[in-house]
CSV table of C-alpha atoms in Angstrom, one decimal:
chain,number,residue,atom,x,y,z
A,1,MET,CA,128.0,100.5,10.8
A,2,ARG,CA,131.3,99.7,12.4
A,3,LEU,CA,132.4,103.3,12.2
A,4,LEU,CA,129.1,104.4,13.9
A,5,MET,CA,129.6,101.8,16.6
A,6,TRP,CA,133.2,103.0,17.1
A,7,TRP,CA,132.1,106.6,17.5
A,8,SER,CA,129.3,105.6,19.9
A,9,GLY,CA,131.8,103.6,22.0
A,10,ARG,CA,134.3,106.4,22.1
A,11,ALA,CA,131.6,108.9,23.1
A,12,LEU,CA,130.3,106.7,25.9
A,13,SER,CA,133.8,106.1,27.2
A,14,SER,CA,134.7,109.8,27.0
A,15,VAL,CA,131.6,110.7,29.0
A,16,ALA,CA,132.3,108.1,31.6
A,17,THR,CA,135.9,109.2,31.9
A,18,LEU,CA,134.9,112.9,32.4
A,19,LEU,CA,132.3,111.8,35.0
A,20,GLY,CA,134.9,109.8,36.9
A,21,VAL,CA,137.4,112.8,36.7
A,22,SER,CA,134.7,115.1,38.0
A,23,VAL,CA,134.0,112.9,41.0
A,24,LEU,CA,137.7,112.5,41.8
A,25,ILE,CA,138.6,116.2,41.6
A,26,PHE,CA,135.4,117.3,43.4
A,27,ALA,CA,136.3,115.0,46.3
A,28,ALA,CA,140.1,115.7,46.2
A,29,VAL,CA,139.8,119.5,46.6
A,30,ARG,CA,137.6,119.1,49.6
A,31,LEU,CA,140.0,116.6,51.2
A,32,MET,CA,142.9,119.1,51.1
A,33,PRO,CA,144.0,120.3,54.5
A,34,GLY,CA,142.7,123.8,55.3
A,35,GLY,CA,139.3,124.6,53.8
A,36,PHE,CA,138.2,127.7,51.9
A,37,ALA,CA,136.9,129.5,55.0
A,38,GLU,CA,140.2,128.9,56.9
A,39,THR,CA,142.3,130.1,54.0
A,40,VAL,CA,140.2,133.3,53.3
A,41,LEU,CA,139.4,134.3,56.9
A,42,GLY,CA,142.7,133.2,58.5
A,43,PRO,CA,143.4,131.2,61.6
A,44,PHE,CA,141.8,133.6,64.0
A,45,ALA,CA,138.3,133.6,62.4
A,46,THR,CA,135.4,132.7,64.7
A,47,ALA,CA,133.1,129.7,64.1
A,48,GLU,CA,130.3,132.1,63.3
A,49,GLN,CA,132.3,133.8,60.5
A,50,LYS,CA,133.3,130.5,59.0
A,51,ALA,CA,129.7,129.3,59.1
A,52,GLU,CA,128.5,132.5,57.4
A,53,LEU,CA,131.1,132.2,54.6
A,54,ALA,CA,130.3,128.5,54.1
A,55,ALA,CA,126.6,129.2,53.8
A,56,ARG,CA,127.2,132.0,51.3
A,57,TYR,CA,128.9,129.6,48.9
A,58,GLY,CA,126.8,126.5,49.7
A,59,LEU,CA,129.7,124.7,51.4
A,60,ASP,CA,127.5,123.9,54.4
A,61,GLN,CA,125.4,121.5,52.3
A,62,PRO,CA,126.2,117.7,52.2
A,63,VAL,CA,129.0,116.9,49.7
A,64,PHE,CA,126.7,114.9,47.4
A,65,MET,CA,124.3,117.8,47.1
A,66,GLN,CA,127.2,120.2,46.3
A,67,TYR,CA,128.4,117.8,43.6
A,68,GLY,CA,124.9,117.4,42.1
A,69,HIS,CA,124.4,121.2,41.9
A,70,TRP,CA,127.9,121.6,40.4
A,71,LEU,CA,127.5,118.8,37.8
A,72,ALA,CA,124.1,120.1,36.7
A,73,ALA,CA,125.6,123.6,36.2
A,74,VAL,CA,128.6,122.2,34.3
A,75,THR,CA,126.3,120.2,32.0
A,76,GLY,CA,124.7,123.5,31.1
A,77,GLY,CA,128.0,125.2,30.5
A,78,ASP,CA,128.2,127.0,33.8
A,79,PHE,CA,131.5,126.3,35.7
A,80,GLY,CA,130.5,128.5,38.6
A,81,ILE,CA,131.8,131.6,40.2
A,82,SER,CA,135.4,132.1,41.5
A,83,MET,CA,135.3,132.4,45.2
A,84,ILE,CA,138.2,134.8,45.2
A,85,SER,CA,137.6,137.1,42.2
A,86,ARG,CA,133.8,136.8,42.2
A,87,GLN,CA,134.0,136.4,38.4
A,88,PRO,CA,132.6,133.5,36.3
A,89,VAL,CA,135.2,130.8,36.0
A,90,SER,CA,134.6,130.3,32.3
A,91,THR,CA,135.4,134.0,31.7
A,92,GLU,CA,138.6,133.8,33.7
A,93,LEU,CA,139.7,130.6,31.9
A,94,LEU,CA,139.0,132.0,28.4
A,95,ALA,CA,141.0,135.1,29.2
A,96,ARG,CA,144.0,133.0,30.2
A,97,LEU,CA,143.7,130.2,27.6
A,98,PRO,CA,145.6,132.0,24.8
A,99,VAL,CA,148.7,132.2,26.9
A,100,THR,CA,148.6,128.5,27.7
A,101,ALA,CA,147.7,127.6,24.1
A,102,GLU,CA,150.7,129.7,22.7
A,103,LEU,CA,153.1,128.1,25.2
A,104,THR,CA,151.9,124.6,24.3
A,105,VAL,CA,152.1,125.2,20.5
A,106,LEU,CA,155.6,126.5,20.8
A,107,ALA,CA,156.6,123.5,22.9
A,108,VAL,CA,155.0,121.0,20.5
A,109,ALA,CA,156.8,122.7,17.6
A,110,ALA,CA,160.1,122.5,19.4
A,111,SER,CA,159.4,118.8,20.1
A,112,VAL,CA,158.8,118.0,16.5
A,113,LEU,CA,161.5,120.2,15.0
A,114,ALA,CA,164.2,119.0,17.4
A,115,GLY,CA,163.0,115.6,18.6
A,116,VAL,CA,162.3,113.9,15.2
A,117,PRO,CA,165.7,114.9,13.5
A,118,LEU,CA,167.6,113.9,16.7
A,119,GLY,CA,165.9,110.6,16.8
A,120,VAL,CA,166.5,109.9,13.1
A,121,LEU,CA,170.2,110.9,13.5
A,122,THR,CA,170.6,108.8,16.6
A,123,ALA,CA,169.1,105.7,14.9
A,124,VAL,CA,171.1,106.0,11.8
A,125,ARG,CA,174.4,106.4,13.7
A,126,ALA,CA,173.4,103.6,16.1
A,127,ARG,CA,174.3,101.0,13.5
A,128,PRO,CA,177.7,99.2,13.7
A,129,GLY,CA,180.5,101.8,13.2
A,130,GLY,CA,178.3,104.7,14.0
A,131,GLY,CA,177.9,107.0,17.0
A,132,GLY,CA,174.7,108.2,18.6
A,133,ALA,CA,175.8,108.0,22.2
A,134,ALA,CA,175.6,111.8,22.6
A,135,GLY,CA,172.0,111.8,21.4
A,136,ARG,CA,171.0,109.0,23.8
A,137,LEU,CA,172.7,110.8,26.7
A,138,LEU,CA,170.9,114.1,25.9
A,139,SER,CA,167.5,112.4,25.7
A,140,GLY,CA,168.1,110.5,28.9
A,141,LEU,CA,169.0,113.8,30.7
A,142,GLY,CA,165.9,115.5,29.3
A,143,VAL,CA,163.6,112.8,30.7
A,144,SER,CA,165.3,112.8,34.1
A,145,VAL,CA,165.4,116.5,35.0
A,146,PRO,CA,162.1,117.8,36.5
A,147,GLU,CA,160.6,120.9,34.9
A,148,PHE,CA,160.5,122.9,38.1
A,149,VAL,CA,164.2,122.3,38.7
A,150,LEU,CA,165.2,123.2,35.1
A,151,GLY,CA,162.8,126.2,35.1
A,152,SER,CA,164.1,127.5,38.4
A,153,LEU,CA,167.7,127.2,37.1
A,154,VAL,CA,166.9,129.0,33.9
A,155,VAL,CA,165.2,131.8,35.7
A,156,PHE,CA,168.1,132.2,38.0
A,157,VAL,CA,170.7,132.2,35.3
A,158,PHE,CA,169.0,134.5,32.9
A,159,SER,CA,167.9,136.9,35.7
A,160,ARG,CA,171.4,136.9,37.3
A,161,TYR,CA,173.5,137.3,34.1
A,162,ALA,CA,171.1,139.3,31.8
A,163,LEU,CA,171.7,137.0,28.8
A,164,GLY,CA,169.3,138.9,26.5
A,165,LEU,CA,165.9,137.1,27.0
A,166,GLU,CA,163.2,138.5,29.3
A,167,VAL,CA,162.2,136.6,32.4
A,168,GLY,CA,158.9,137.4,34.2
A,169,ALA,CA,158.0,140.3,32.0
A,170,TRP,CA,155.2,138.8,29.8
A,171,VAL,CA,153.9,141.0,27.0
A,172,PRO,CA,150.6,140.2,25.2
A,173,LEU,CA,150.9,138.8,21.7
A,174,THR,CA,148.5,141.3,20.3
A,175,GLN,CA,150.4,144.2,21.8
A,176,ASP,CA,153.9,143.4,20.6
A,177,PRO,CA,154.5,140.0,18.9
A,178,ALA,CA,158.3,140.3,19.0
A,179,ALA,CA,158.4,141.1,22.7
A,180,ASN,CA,155.9,138.4,23.4
A,181,LEU,CA,158.0,135.8,21.6
A,182,ALA,CA,161.1,137.0,23.5
A,183,THR,CA,159.3,136.3,26.8
A,184,MET,CA,157.9,132.9,25.7
A,185,ILE,CA,161.1,131.3,24.3
A,186,LEU,CA,162.5,130.3,27.7
A,187,PRO,CA,159.2,128.9,29.1
A,188,ALA,CA,158.6,127.0,25.9
A,189,ALA,CA,162.1,125.6,25.8
A,190,VAL,CA,161.9,124.4,29.4
A,191,LEU,CA,158.5,122.9,28.8
A,192,SER,CA,159.6,121.1,25.6
A,193,VAL,CA,162.8,119.5,27.1
A,194,PHE,CA,160.9,116.3,28.3
A,195,SER,CA,158.9,116.0,25.1
A,196,ILE,CA,161.9,116.5,22.9
A,197,SER,CA,163.7,113.7,24.7
A,198,VAL,CA,160.7,111.3,24.5
A,199,THR,CA,160.1,112.2,20.9
A,200,ALA,CA,163.7,111.5,20.0
A,201,ARG,CA,163.8,108.2,21.8
A,202,THR,CA,160.5,107.1,20.2
A,203,THR,CA,161.6,108.2,16.7
A,204,ARG,CA,164.9,106.4,17.2
A,205,ASP,CA,163.2,103.1,18.1
A,206,ALA,CA,160.7,103.4,15.2
A,207,VAL,CA,163.4,104.3,12.7
A,208,MET,CA,165.7,101.4,13.8
A,209,GLY,CA,162.7,99.1,13.3
A,210,VAL,CA,162.3,100.3,9.8
A,211,LEU,CA,166.0,100.2,8.9
A,212,VAL,CA,166.1,96.4,8.9
A,213,GLU,CA,163.1,96.1,6.5
A,214,PRO,CA,163.9,94.6,3.1
A,215,TYR,CA,162.6,97.6,1.2
A,216,VAL,CA,165.1,99.8,2.8
A,217,THR,CA,167.9,97.4,1.9
A,218,ALA,CA,166.5,97.3,-1.7
A,219,ALA,CA,166.5,101.1,-1.9
A,220,VAL,CA,170.1,101.3,-0.8
A,221,GLY,CA,170.9,98.7,-3.4
A,222,ARG,CA,169.2,100.8,-6.1
A,223,GLY,CA,171.6,103.6,-5.2
A,224,GLU,CA,168.9,106.0,-3.9
A,225,SER,CA,170.2,109.0,-2.0
A,226,PRO,CA,170.2,108.8,1.9
A,227,TRP,CA,167.8,111.8,2.1
A,228,PHE,CA,165.4,110.2,-0.3
A,229,ILE,CA,165.5,106.9,1.6
A,230,VAL,CA,164.9,108.7,4.9
A,231,ARG,CA,162.1,110.9,3.5
A,232,HIS,CA,160.2,108.3,1.4
A,233,HIS,CA,160.8,105.0,3.1
A,234,ILE,CA,161.9,105.5,6.7
A,235,LEU,CA,159.9,108.5,8.0
A,236,ARG,CA,156.7,107.5,6.3
A,237,ASN,CA,156.7,104.0,7.8
A,238,ALA,CA,158.0,105.1,11.2
A,239,ALA,CA,155.4,107.9,11.5
A,240,THR,CA,152.6,106.1,13.3
A,241,PRO,CA,154.2,105.7,16.7
A,242,VAL,CA,155.7,109.2,16.5
A,243,VAL,CA,152.4,110.8,15.6
A,244,THR,CA,150.7,108.9,18.5
A,245,LEU,CA,153.4,110.1,20.9
A,246,ILE,CA,153.2,113.7,19.7
A,247,GLY,CA,149.4,113.8,20.2
A,248,THR,CA,149.7,112.3,23.7
A,249,THR,CA,152.6,114.6,24.5
A,250,THR,CA,150.5,117.6,23.5
A,251,ALA,CA,148.0,116.8,26.3
A,252,TYR,CA,150.9,116.2,28.7
A,253,LEU,CA,152.3,119.6,27.9
A,254,LEU,CA,149.1,121.2,28.9
A,255,GLY,CA,149.6,119.7,32.3
A,256,GLY,CA,153.2,120.6,32.5
A,257,ALA,CA,152.2,124.2,31.7
A,258,LEU,CA,150.9,124.5,35.3
A,259,ILE,CA,154.4,124.3,36.7
A,260,VAL,CA,156.2,126.3,33.9
A,261,GLU,CA,153.7,129.1,34.0
A,262,HIS,CA,154.0,129.4,37.7
A,263,VAL,CA,157.8,129.4,37.6
A,264,PHE,CA,158.0,132.0,34.9
A,265,ASN,CA,155.0,134.0,36.2
A,266,LEU,CA,152.9,133.7,33.0
A,267,PRO,CA,149.2,134.7,33.3
A,268,GLY,CA,148.0,131.4,31.8
A,269,VAL,CA,145.5,128.7,32.8
A,270,GLY,CA,148.3,126.8,34.6
A,271,SER,CA,149.4,129.5,37.0
A,272,TYR,CA,145.7,130.4,37.6
A,273,ILE,CA,145.0,126.8,38.7
A,274,VAL,CA,148.1,126.7,40.9
A,275,GLN,CA,147.0,129.9,42.6
A,276,ALA,CA,143.5,128.5,43.0
A,277,VAL,CA,144.8,125.4,44.7
A,278,GLY,CA,146.6,127.6,47.3
A,279,ARG,CA,143.5,129.6,47.9
A,280,ARG,CA,141.2,126.6,48.0
A,281,ASP,CA,139.1,128.2,45.2
A,282,TYR,CA,137.2,125.0,44.5
A,283,ALA,CA,135.3,126.1,41.4
A,284,VAL,CA,138.5,127.1,39.5
A,285,VAL,CA,140.4,123.9,40.4
A,286,GLN,CA,137.5,121.7,39.4
A,287,ALA,CA,136.9,123.5,36.1
A,288,GLY,CA,140.6,123.5,35.2
A,289,VAL,CA,141.1,119.8,35.8
A,290,LEU,CA,137.9,119.0,33.9
A,291,LEU,CA,139.1,121.1,31.0
A,292,ALA,CA,142.5,119.3,31.0
A,293,ALA,CA,140.8,116.0,31.0
A,294,GLY,CA,138.5,117.0,28.1
A,295,VAL,CA,141.5,118.2,26.1
A,296,PHE,CA,143.3,114.9,26.7
A,297,ILE,CA,140.2,112.9,25.6
A,298,VAL,CA,139.8,115.0,22.4
A,299,MET,CA,143.5,114.5,21.6
A,300,ASN,CA,143.2,110.8,21.9
A,301,VAL,CA,140.3,110.7,19.5
A,302,LEU,CA,142.2,112.9,17.0
A,303,ILE,CA,145.2,110.6,17.3
A,304,ASP,CA,143.1,107.5,16.5
A,305,LEU,CA,141.7,109.3,13.4
A,306,LEU,CA,145.1,110.5,12.2
A,307,VAL,CA,146.7,107.1,12.8
A,308,GLY,CA,143.9,105.5,10.7
A,309,VAL,CA,144.7,107.9,7.9
A,310,LEU,CA,148.4,107.2,8.1
A,311,ASP,CA,147.9,103.4,8.3
A,312,PRO,CA,144.5,102.3,7.2
A,313,ARG,CA,145.2,98.8,8.5
A,314,LEU,CA,145.2,100.1,12.1
A,315,GLY,CA,141.9,102.0,11.4
A,316,VAL,CA,140.3,98.8,10.2
A,317,MET,CA,141.6,96.8,13.2
A,318,ALA,CA,140.3,99.5,15.6
A,319,GLY,CA,136.9,99.3,13.9
A,320,ARG,CA,136.9,95.5,14.3
A,321,ARG,CA,137.8,95.7,18.0
A,322,SER,CA,134.9,98.1,18.7
């Protein structure tokens, strides 16, 4: 019964969140300076031309009526037609989704493979007599540098000095996996810098909290090897906050892909949405933001379930709170 109530509460809160996001993004795109008619027709278009274009796409109706029509269509799985390409938005997004998914998977993998070991190493060497300052410095720099600055710098350096990795020459994965990976390494690396830094810092704090526990001291006293202690005692008990962060970071990386894809000229969902914002293609922007919100909500639910598996006590407490 508690589990059913928990699922019901999460479902209702998820629907309410998506509804709120839909209202905000629908209003926000229409408050941007320069409407669709002005962007498409240019500054010298007549009032009659603007009125004709607005009537063609239903933009001459009251805003609440436009929202009602759009929400009813979205509920039925129809995200509308792109005002620029005249193609269904869902078709356009699905065609670009594999690029964004691949970029995100590579960035998440880099975050785990680099951030967790760096955090463990920094925590272990942070004890009296140890080092760890270099790891803290790197994680601090990674959090501070914006993605568009780092991405622009990487594009300039690798384009200027031809260091062996392709920039701006994306190749489909199905066509040539090796060439595709060569074009995705740099964008994934830039996208993962922030998440690597945050993962390292979170892992460091979690591991340092476990290091002072009596069972770790007892394991050292029994003469267990450092690797065994880290693997069986430290990582297992420090995993919950790290897993929670990685799940949240995955949703964040989908948002960061907007900037990285645009900088590296990747044909993903992110660059598609950025172009749609510039062209005032309302249907594309609304669908893209709603999709990102849906992914974020799903990731949060999956995180709760996974944390409950890793630490059943947290799952029980979550059920009691609901």
